[in-house]
mmCIF file of C-alpha atoms in Angstrom:
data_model
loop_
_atom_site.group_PDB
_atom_site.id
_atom_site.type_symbol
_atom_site.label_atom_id
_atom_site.label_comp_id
_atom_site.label_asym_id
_atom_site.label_seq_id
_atom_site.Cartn_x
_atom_site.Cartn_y
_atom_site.Cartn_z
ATOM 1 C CA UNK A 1 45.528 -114.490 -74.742
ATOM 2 C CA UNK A 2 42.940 -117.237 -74.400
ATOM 3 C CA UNK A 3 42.516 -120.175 -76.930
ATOM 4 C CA UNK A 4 40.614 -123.682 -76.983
ATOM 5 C CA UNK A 5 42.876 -126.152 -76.840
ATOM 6 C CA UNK A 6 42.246 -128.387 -79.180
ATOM 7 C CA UNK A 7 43.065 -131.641 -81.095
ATOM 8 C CA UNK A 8 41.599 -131.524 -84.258
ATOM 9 C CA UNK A 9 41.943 -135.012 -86.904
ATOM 10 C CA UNK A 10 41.711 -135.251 -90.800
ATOM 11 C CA UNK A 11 40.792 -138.212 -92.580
ATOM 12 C CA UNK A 12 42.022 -137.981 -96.489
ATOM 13 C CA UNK A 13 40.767 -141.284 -96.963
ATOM 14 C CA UNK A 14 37.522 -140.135 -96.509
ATOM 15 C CA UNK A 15 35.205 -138.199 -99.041
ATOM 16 C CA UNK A 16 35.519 -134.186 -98.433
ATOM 17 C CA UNK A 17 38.432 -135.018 -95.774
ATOM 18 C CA UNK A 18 35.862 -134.965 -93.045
ATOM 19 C CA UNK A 19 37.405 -133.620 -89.539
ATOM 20 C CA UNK A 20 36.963 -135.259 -85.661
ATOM 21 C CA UNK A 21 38.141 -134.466 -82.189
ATOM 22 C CA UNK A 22 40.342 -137.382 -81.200
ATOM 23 C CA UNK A 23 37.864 -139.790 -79.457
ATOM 24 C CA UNK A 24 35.592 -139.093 -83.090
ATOM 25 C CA UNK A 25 38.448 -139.907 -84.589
ATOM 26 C CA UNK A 26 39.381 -143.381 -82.705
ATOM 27 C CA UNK A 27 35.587 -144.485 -83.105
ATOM 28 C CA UNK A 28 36.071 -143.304 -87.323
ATOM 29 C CA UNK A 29 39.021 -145.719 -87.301
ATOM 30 C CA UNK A 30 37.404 -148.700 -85.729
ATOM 31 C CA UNK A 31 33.660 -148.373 -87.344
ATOM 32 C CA UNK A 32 34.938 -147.288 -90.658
ATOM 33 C CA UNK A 33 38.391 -148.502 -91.534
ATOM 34 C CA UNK A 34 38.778 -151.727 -89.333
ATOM 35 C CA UNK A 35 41.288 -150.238 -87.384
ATOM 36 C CA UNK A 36 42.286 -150.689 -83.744
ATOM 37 C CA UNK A 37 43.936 -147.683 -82.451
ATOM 38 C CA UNK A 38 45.476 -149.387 -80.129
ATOM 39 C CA UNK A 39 47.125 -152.075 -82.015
ATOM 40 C CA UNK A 40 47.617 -149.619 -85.303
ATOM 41 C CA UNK A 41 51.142 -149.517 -86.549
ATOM 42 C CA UNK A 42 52.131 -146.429 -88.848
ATOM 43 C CA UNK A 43 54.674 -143.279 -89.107
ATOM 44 C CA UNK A 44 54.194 -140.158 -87.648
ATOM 45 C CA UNK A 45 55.700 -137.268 -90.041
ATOM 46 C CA UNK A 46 55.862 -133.296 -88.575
ATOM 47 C CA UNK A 47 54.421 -131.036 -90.820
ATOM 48 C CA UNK A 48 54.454 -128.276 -88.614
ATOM 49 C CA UNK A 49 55.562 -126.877 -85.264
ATOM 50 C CA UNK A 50 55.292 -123.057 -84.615
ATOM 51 C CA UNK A 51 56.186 -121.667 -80.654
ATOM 52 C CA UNK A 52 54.434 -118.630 -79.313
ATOM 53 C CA UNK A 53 54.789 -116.979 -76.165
ATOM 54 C CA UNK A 54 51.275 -118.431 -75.126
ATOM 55 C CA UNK A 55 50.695 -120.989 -77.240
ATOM 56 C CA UNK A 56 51.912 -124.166 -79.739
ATOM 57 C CA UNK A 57 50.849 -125.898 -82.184
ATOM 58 C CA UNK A 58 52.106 -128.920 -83.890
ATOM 59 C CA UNK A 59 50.538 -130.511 -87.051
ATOM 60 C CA UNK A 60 51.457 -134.289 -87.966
ATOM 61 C CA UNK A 61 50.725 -136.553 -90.762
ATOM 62 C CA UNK A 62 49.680 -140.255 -89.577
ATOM 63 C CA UNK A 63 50.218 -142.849 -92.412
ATOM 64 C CA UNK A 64 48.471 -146.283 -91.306
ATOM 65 C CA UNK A 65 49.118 -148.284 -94.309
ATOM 66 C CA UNK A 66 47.433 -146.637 -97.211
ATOM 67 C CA UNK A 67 45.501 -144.639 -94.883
ATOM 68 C CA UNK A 68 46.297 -141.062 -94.255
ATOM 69 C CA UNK A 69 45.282 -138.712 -91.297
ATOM 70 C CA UNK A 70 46.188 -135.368 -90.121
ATOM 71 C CA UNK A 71 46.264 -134.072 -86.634
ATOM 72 C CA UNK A 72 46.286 -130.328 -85.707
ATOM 73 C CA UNK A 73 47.197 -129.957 -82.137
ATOM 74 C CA UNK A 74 46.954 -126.242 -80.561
ATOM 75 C CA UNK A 75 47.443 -125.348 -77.001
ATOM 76 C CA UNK A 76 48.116 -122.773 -74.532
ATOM 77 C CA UNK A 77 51.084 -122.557 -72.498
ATOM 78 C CA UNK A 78 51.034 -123.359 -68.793
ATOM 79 C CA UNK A 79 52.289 -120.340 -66.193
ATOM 80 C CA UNK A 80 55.246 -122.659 -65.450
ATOM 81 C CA UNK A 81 56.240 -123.261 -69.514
ATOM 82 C CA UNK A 82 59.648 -121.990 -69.337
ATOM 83 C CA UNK A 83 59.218 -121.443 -73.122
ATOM 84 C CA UNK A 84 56.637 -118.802 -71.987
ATOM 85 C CA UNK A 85 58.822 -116.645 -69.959
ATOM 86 C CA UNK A 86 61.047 -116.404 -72.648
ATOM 87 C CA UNK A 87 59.246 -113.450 -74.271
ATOM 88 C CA UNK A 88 59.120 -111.647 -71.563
#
C-alpha cells in the first residue's frame, strides 16, 4: 500500500473550519490569532488512534485558550516498524 503522509490542521475558530498543512497552519496562528507557536501553551486531547499493518493515524484536539484546532496525522509505516511485521 502507498499513502501521502500527511499532517492535515482544522481551525474551528475559523468560519467553514478552514484546513492547512502544518507550516499553513503556524503562519494562520501568528497572522490571524496573535499566536506564537512557539510560546503557545494549551492541551493536547486524542481523539483518535487506529494501527494498520502499513499505516497510522492519530487525530488530536489542540485547545489554546478559547481556540480550538484539530490535527489529522496519517502515515505509513517504515520497513523496520516492528508494529508492521506484526501482521505478517
Amino acid at each position: 500500500m502507498t499513502m501521502e503522509n500527511k499532517c492535515i490542521w482544522t481551525c474551528s475558530a475559523c468560519k467553514g473550519s478552514p484546513t492547512f498543512d502544518h507550516e499553513e497552519m503556524m503562519t494562520h496562528l501568528r497572522e490571524v490569532h496573535d499566536i506564537d507557536p512557539a510560546k503557545a501553551k494549551g492541551t493536547r486531547t486524542m481523539l483518535a488512534h487506529v494501527d494498520a499493518a502499513d499505516w497510522f493515524s492519530w487525530d488530536y484536539e489542540w485547545t489554546i485558550g478559547d481556540l480550538v484546532l484539530k490535527q489529522s496525522i496519517c502515515s505509513e509505516r517504515n520497513a523496520d516498524d516492528p508494529f508492521s511485521r506484526m501482521h505478517e
